Amino acid sequence: MSYKSLSARLFLGSAIILAGLWLLSIRYYSECAFSSRSGNFTLSGTFYSATVGVVFEPHDSREHQFRGTSIPVTSLHHQLRDRTSPSGILRLGRRPTEGCGAAPGHFDYFLDMPIWLIYIAVVGVAFLLGRFSITHSTRAKEKELALQASIFNGGNAPV
């Protein structure tokens, strides 16, 4: 299979997966969380409205170690539905931890990224790795062919 054919199949397949994930994120709000039993932190992720969100809560320990939910968008509160965009949101920051009041140092750290940005990063890295491997293997093959040519010509061929 040629490099161009492989790249075309990669882009087409990942574009179909991206479209499916986008459609799923428009219809459902999904959340999963991991809470450490040994430390007081929770790591949670959300997938909603073409956005993947990750939240690190250093001062929170929930009662369940693993938790995952998925609900239809129609059952969400209208304020959450109205503040999102079908093209995704890019945000990075911190916010006060809910339930801790205004205590200093009690913040949650979050990162929200649109799924198309993740798609571009993954496909870009795959493209660069494929390009590097093709270039690297071509140079190695040329060197090997040059060595074989010098052996067959009695060592008179230029290397």
XYZ file of N, CA and C in Angstrom:
477
model
N 0.847 -1.168 0.000
C 0.000 0.000 0.000
C 0.894 1.232 0.000
N 0.567 2.188 -0.842
C 1.393 3.382 -0.944
C 1.105 4.345 0.212
N 2.007 5.280 0.393
C 1.875 6.265 1.455
C 0.638 7.131 1.241
N 0.379 7.528 -0.011
C -0.776 8.379 -0.297
C -2.081 7.637 -0.052
N -2.147 6.371 -0.414
C -3.348 5.576 -0.184
C -3.598 5.385 1.309
N -2.548 5.117 2.053
C -2.677 4.957 3.488
C -3.145 6.255 4.141
N -2.587 7.387 3.729
C -2.996 8.681 4.277
C -4.450 8.984 3.952
N -4.869 8.706 2.727
C -6.258 8.963 2.338
C -7.221 8.115 3.162
N -6.892 6.855 3.385
C -7.755 5.992 4.194
C -7.786 6.445 5.653
N -6.646 6.878 6.161
C -6.585 7.381 7.529
C -7.468 8.611 7.687
N -7.353 9.560 6.775
C -8.148 10.782 6.865
C -9.634 10.494 6.708
N -10.012 9.631 5.793
C -11.414 9.310 5.573
C -12.004 8.576 6.783
N -11.302 7.573 7.277
C -11.792 6.829 8.437
C -11.917 7.697 9.678
N -10.928 8.526 9.933
C -10.991 9.379 11.117
C -12.038 10.478 10.962
N -12.312 10.947 9.749
C -13.363 11.934 9.539
C -14.737 11.325 9.810
N -14.928 10.068 9.432
C -16.201 9.390 9.720
C -16.365 9.199 11.232
N -15.300 8.826 11.922
C -15.348 8.680 13.379
C -15.629 10.025 14.041
N -14.996 11.097 13.549
C -15.236 12.436 14.084
C -16.694 12.838 13.921
N -17.286 12.571 12.762
C -18.685 12.922 12.534
C -19.602 12.144 13.481
N -19.307 10.866 13.708
C -20.102 10.070 14.635
C -19.991 10.573 16.069
N -18.779 10.905 16.500
C -18.596 11.439 17.850
C -19.283 12.790 18.022
N -19.219 13.623 16.989
C -19.879 14.918 17.058
C -21.387 14.738 17.216
N -21.976 13.843 16.425
C -23.409 13.591 16.508
C -23.786 13.038 17.886
N -22.981 12.149 18.426
C -23.225 11.599 19.758
C -23.147 12.693 20.823
N -22.181 13.593 20.686
C -22.011 14.645 21.694
C -23.123 15.688 21.638
N -23.751 15.856 20.484
C -24.847 16.807 20.371
C -26.104 16.247 21.055
N -26.262 14.936 21.072
C -27.477 14.313 21.610
C -27.369 13.897 23.081
N -26.158 13.653 23.574
C -25.996 13.144 24.938
C -24.949 13.953 25.704
N -25.140 14.010 27.015
C -24.162 14.566 27.940
C -23.574 13.390 28.697
N -22.295 13.147 28.543
C -21.640 12.005 29.185
C -20.573 12.515 30.143
N -20.475 11.836 31.275
C -19.482 12.211 32.273
C -18.949 10.949 32.940
N -17.653 10.925 33.214
C -17.053 9.841 33.986
C -16.083 10.468 34.989
N -15.913 9.800 36.122
C -15.053 10.349 37.169
C -14.298 9.227 37.861
N -13.086 9.542 38.266
C -12.241 8.646 39.063
C -11.868 9.397 40.325
N -12.147 8.784 41.455
C -11.827 9.386 42.741
C -10.819 8.496 43.457
N -9.732 9.076 43.897
C -8.685 8.320 44.567
C -9.084 8.008 46.000
N -8.859 6.772 46.403
C -9.152 6.388 47.790
C -8.005 6.789 48.720
N -6.791 6.829 48.203
C -5.646 7.143 49.049
C -5.408 8.643 49.181
N -5.807 9.418 48.208
C -5.617 10.859 48.258
C -6.940 11.571 48.111
N -6.935 12.853 48.304
C -8.157 13.630 48.176
C -8.173 14.351 46.837
N -8.417 13.618 45.775
C -8.579 14.265 44.485
C -9.537 13.458 43.630
N -10.139 14.145 42.681
C -11.024 13.513 41.717
C -10.643 14.024 40.337
N -10.581 13.114 39.395
C -10.323 13.444 38.001
C -11.576 13.055 37.227
N -12.184 14.024 36.575
C -13.416 13.732 35.848
C -13.319 14.257 34.425
N -14.076 13.626 33.563
C -14.116 14.018 32.165
C -15.546 14.108 31.680
N -15.808 15.053 30.790
C -17.139 15.220 30.219
C -17.032 15.247 28.705
N -18.116 14.864 28.075
C -18.212 14.871 26.614
C -19.598 15.373 26.264
N -19.647 16.622 25.759
C -20.934 17.236 25.471
C -20.737 18.367 24.468
N -21.616 18.474 23.536
C -21.657 19.571 22.562
C -20.311 19.766 21.869
N -19.761 18.701 21.324
C -18.508 18.697 20.563
C -17.310 19.150 21.383
N -17.400 19.010 22.704
C -16.326 19.429 23.599
C -15.961 18.287 24.540
N -14.661 18.052 24.685
C -14.146 17.095 25.661
C -13.570 17.921 26.810
N -14.064 17.672 28.007
C -13.613 18.420 29.170
C -12.953 17.527 30.190
N -11.894 18.023 30.811
C -11.194 17.311 31.876
C -11.102 18.260 33.058
N -11.482 17.760 34.253
C -11.447 18.570 35.469
C -10.647 17.820 36.530
N -9.686 18.515 37.127
C -8.909 17.974 38.239
C -9.358 18.707 39.493
N -9.902 17.960 40.460
C -10.404 18.528 41.704
C -9.518 18.033 42.848
N -8.521 18.821 43.273
C -7.560 18.323 44.270
C -8.110 18.196 45.684
N -9.239 18.831 45.995
C -9.761 18.794 47.369
C -11.082 18.052 47.437
N -11.301 17.114 46.541
C -12.573 16.414 46.497
C -12.337 14.914 46.521
N -13.096 14.228 47.300
C -13.053 12.768 47.315
C -14.494 12.284 47.372
N -14.953 11.679 46.306
C -16.342 11.236 46.232
C -16.487 9.859 46.851
N -17.737 9.483 47.064
C -17.998 8.206 47.724
C -17.729 7.005 46.829
N -17.797 7.161 45.516
C -17.539 6.067 44.586
C -16.192 6.288 43.900
N -15.431 5.215 43.732
C -14.133 5.356 43.092
C -14.278 5.614 41.596
N -15.177 4.900 40.934
C -15.454 5.122 39.515
C -16.935 5.443 39.355
N -17.219 6.385 38.481
C -18.604 6.750 38.226
C -18.721 7.195 36.774
N -19.762 6.776 36.111
C -20.003 7.187 34.739
C -21.486 7.346 34.488
N -21.846 8.425 33.810
C -23.246 8.679 33.487
C -23.350 9.203 32.071
N -24.498 8.975 31.480
C -24.808 9.515 30.162
C -26.303 9.779 30.121
N -26.670 11.031 29.864
C -28.083 11.397 29.840
C -28.379 12.174 28.563
N -29.616 12.127 28.086
C -29.971 12.915 26.901
C -29.880 14.410 27.185
N -29.575 15.168 26.170
C -29.421 16.616 26.311
C -30.731 17.267 26.735
N -31.843 16.714 26.332
C -33.128 17.327 26.657
C -33.404 17.354 28.154
N -32.747 16.509 28.940
C -32.970 16.493 30.384
C -32.011 17.419 31.136
N -31.131 18.117 30.425
C -30.204 19.057 31.075
C -30.907 20.360 31.420
N -30.350 21.055 32.375
C -30.849 22.376 32.727
C -30.579 23.332 31.570
N -31.494 24.256 31.313
C -31.371 25.127 30.137
C -30.141 26.014 30.185
N -29.609 26.354 31.359
C -28.409 27.192 31.429
C -27.189 26.456 30.892
N -27.082 25.175 31.150
C -25.978 24.388 30.610
C -26.123 24.217 29.105
N -27.345 24.013 28.634
C -27.566 23.863 27.195
C -27.254 25.144 26.451
N -27.570 26.293 27.019
C -27.427 27.566 26.319
C -25.997 28.090 26.283
N -25.135 27.646 27.193
C -23.772 28.194 27.226
C -22.783 27.410 26.362
N -23.236 26.435 25.636
C -22.356 25.628 24.805
C -22.584 25.925 23.333
N -21.662 25.451 22.515
C -21.716 25.675 21.076
C -21.563 24.335 20.362
N -22.273 24.126 19.243
C -22.120 22.855 18.524
C -20.754 22.693 17.850
N -19.941 23.741 17.832
C -18.598 23.622 17.258
C -17.533 23.393 18.324
N -17.934 23.375 19.597
C -16.995 23.117 20.671
C -16.477 24.381 21.317
N -15.896 24.217 22.478
C -15.376 25.340 23.262
C -13.943 25.032 23.664
N -13.081 26.038 23.622
C -11.691 25.911 24.079
C -11.507 26.799 25.292
N -11.299 26.179 26.455
C -11.092 26.911 27.701
C -10.059 26.190 28.551
N -9.294 26.959 29.283
C -8.314 26.436 30.232
C -8.323 27.372 31.425
N -8.399 26.821 32.624
C -8.400 27.704 33.781
C -8.682 26.988 35.071
N -9.105 27.777 36.050
C -9.458 27.240 37.352
C -10.704 27.965 37.838
N -11.422 27.286 38.727
C -12.632 27.856 39.303
C -12.702 27.406 40.756
N -13.402 28.169 41.596
C -13.512 27.774 42.998
C -14.238 26.436 43.132
N -13.793 25.626 44.064
C -14.410 24.329 44.313
C -15.791 24.545 44.912
N -16.772 23.841 44.376
C -18.136 23.953 44.890
C -18.225 23.314 46.271
N -18.886 23.998 47.191
C -19.091 23.447 48.525
C -17.987 23.772 49.511
N -16.905 24.418 49.073
C -15.804 24.755 49.987
C -15.832 26.222 50.387
N -16.777 26.978 49.885
C -16.849 28.393 50.205
C -15.728 29.164 49.526
N -15.286 30.203 50.188
C -14.236 31.047 49.614
C -12.887 30.760 50.256
N -12.649 29.536 50.650
C -11.384 29.174 51.286
C -10.243 29.335 50.288
N -9.117 29.923 50.718
C -7.998 30.091 49.795
C -7.388 28.742 49.411
N -7.060 28.613 48.151
C -6.403 27.413 47.665
C -7.339 26.293 47.274
N -8.628 26.487 47.350
C -9.591 25.458 46.970
C -10.111 25.761 45.566
N -9.389 25.252 44.585
C -9.752 25.482 43.186
C -9.793 24.170 42.430
N -10.632 24.117 41.419
C -10.665 23.019 40.456
C -10.003 23.533 39.188
N -9.216 22.699 38.550
C -8.534 23.066 37.316
C -9.191 22.322 36.156
N -9.472 23.031 35.068
C -10.205 22.417 33.976
C -9.590 22.747 32.623
N -9.848 21.866 31.668
C -9.456 22.049 30.273
C -10.602 21.538 29.411
N -11.139 22.403 28.578
C -12.179 22.040 27.622
C -11.611 22.221 26.224
N -11.735 21.176 25.402
C -11.202 21.228 24.031
C -12.259 20.723 23.054
N -12.388 21.384 21.906
C -13.298 20.869 20.878
C -12.755 19.576 20.284
N -13.656 18.682 19.886
C -13.192 17.402 19.357
C -12.494 17.577 18.019
N -12.812 18.635 17.270
C -12.118 18.840 15.996
C -10.661 19.222 16.229
N -10.349 19.882 17.335
C -8.964 20.218 17.642
C -8.177 18.951 18.001
N -8.808 18.053 18.740
C -8.184 16.766 19.055
C -7.980 15.965 17.773
N -8.973 16.004 16.878
C -8.882 15.315 15.582
C -7.682 15.830 14.780
N -7.533 17.131 14.709
C -6.423 17.718 13.950
C -5.082 17.306 14.567
N -5.000 17.293 15.889
C -3.752 16.903 16.545
C -3.415 15.434 16.289
N -4.398 14.549 16.415
C -4.149 13.119 16.214
C -3.781 12.823 14.770
N -4.526 13.378 13.826
C -4.240 13.130 12.413
C -2.904 13.764 12.014
N -2.599 14.934 12.569
C -1.316 15.566 12.276
C -0.134 14.750 12.770
N -0.248 14.229 13.980
C 0.831 13.389 14.515
C 0.966 12.107 13.701
N -0.168 11.498 13.338
C -0.120 10.275 12.524
C 0.505 10.558 11.162
N 0.179 11.696 10.566
C 0.757 12.071 9.280
C 2.269 12.252 9.398
N 2.712 12.966 10.440
C 4.147 13.199 10.615
C 4.900 11.902 10.902
N 4.321 11.022 11.714
C 4.972 9.736 11.980
C 5.051 8.884 10.719
N 3.984 8.875 9.937
C 4.004 8.140 8.674
C 5.023 8.710 7.711
N 5.071 10.013 7.623
C 6.029 10.678 6.737
C 7.463 10.383 7.172
N 7.715 10.436 8.475
C 9.047 10.166 8.996
C 9.447 8.717 8.721
N 8.523 7.786 8.949
C 8.874 6.384 8.744
C 9.130 6.080 7.278
N 8.392 6.705 6.371
C 8.618 6.497 4.942
C 9.975 7.073 4.542
N 10.281 8.286 5.006
C 11.554 8.922 4.678
C 12.714 8.132 5.267
N 12.564 7.694 6.505
C 13.634 6.959 7.169
C 13.876 5.613 6.481
N 12.817 4.911 6.136
C 13.005 3.607 5.503
C 13.563 3.756 4.092
N 13.217 4.825 3.381
C 13.753 5.045 2.047
C 15.260 5.277 2.110
N 15.715 6.080 3.060
C 17.157 6.340 3.192
C 17.915 5.058 3.544
N 17.346 4.253 4.416
C 18.005 2.999 4.801
C 18.091 2.048 3.609
N 17.035 2.001 2.797
C 17.036 1.127 1.619
C 18.069 1.611 0.597
N 18.184 2.927 0.421
C 19.178 3.457 -0.517
C 20.589 3.096 -0.071
N 20.848 3.204 1.222
C 22.171 2.872 1.724
C 22.462 1.379 1.538
N 21.474 0.537 1.798
C 21.650 -0.894 1.625
C 21.886 -1.250 0.159
N 21.143 -0.614 -0.751
C 21.343 -0.865 -2.186
C 22.721 -0.404 -2.642
N 23.214 0.691 -2.101
C 24.543 1.174 -2.467
C 25.618 0.196 -1.994
N 25.446 -0.360 -0.798
C 26.397 -1.344 -0.301
C 26.369 -2.619 -1.146
N 25.188 -3.049 -1.554
C 25.074 -4.230 -2.405
C 25.708 -3.981 -3.766
N 25.519 -2.792 -4.305
C 26.103 -2.459 -5.603
C 27.617 -2.451 -5.520
N 28.165 -1.961 -4.414
C 29.624 -1.934 -4.288
C 30.187 -3.349 -4.140
N 29.446 -4.223 -3.494
C 29.900 -5.612 -3.346
C 29.876 -6.318 -4.698
N 28.811 -6.110 -5.479
C 28.680 -6.777 -6.775
C 29.669 -6.236 -7.796
N 30.090 -4.981 -7.678
C 31.033 -4.398 -8.621
C 32.468 -4.519 -8.153
N 32.691 -5.304 -7.173
C 34.051 -5.534 -6.709
C 34.583 -4.395 -5.886
N 33.718 -3.587 -5.282
C 34.151 -2.503 -4.450
C 34.517 -1.244 -5.202
N 34.258 -1.171 -6.544
C 34.607 0.009 -7.334
C 33.481 1.022 -7.422
N 32.295 0.692 -6.975
C 31.172 1.622 -7.087
C 31.298 2.701 -5.994
N 30.924 3.947 -6.334
C 30.998 5.015 -5.320
C 29.918 4.804 -4.248
N 30.290 5.100 -3.016
C 29.355 4.906 -1.911
C 28.797 6.229 -1.473
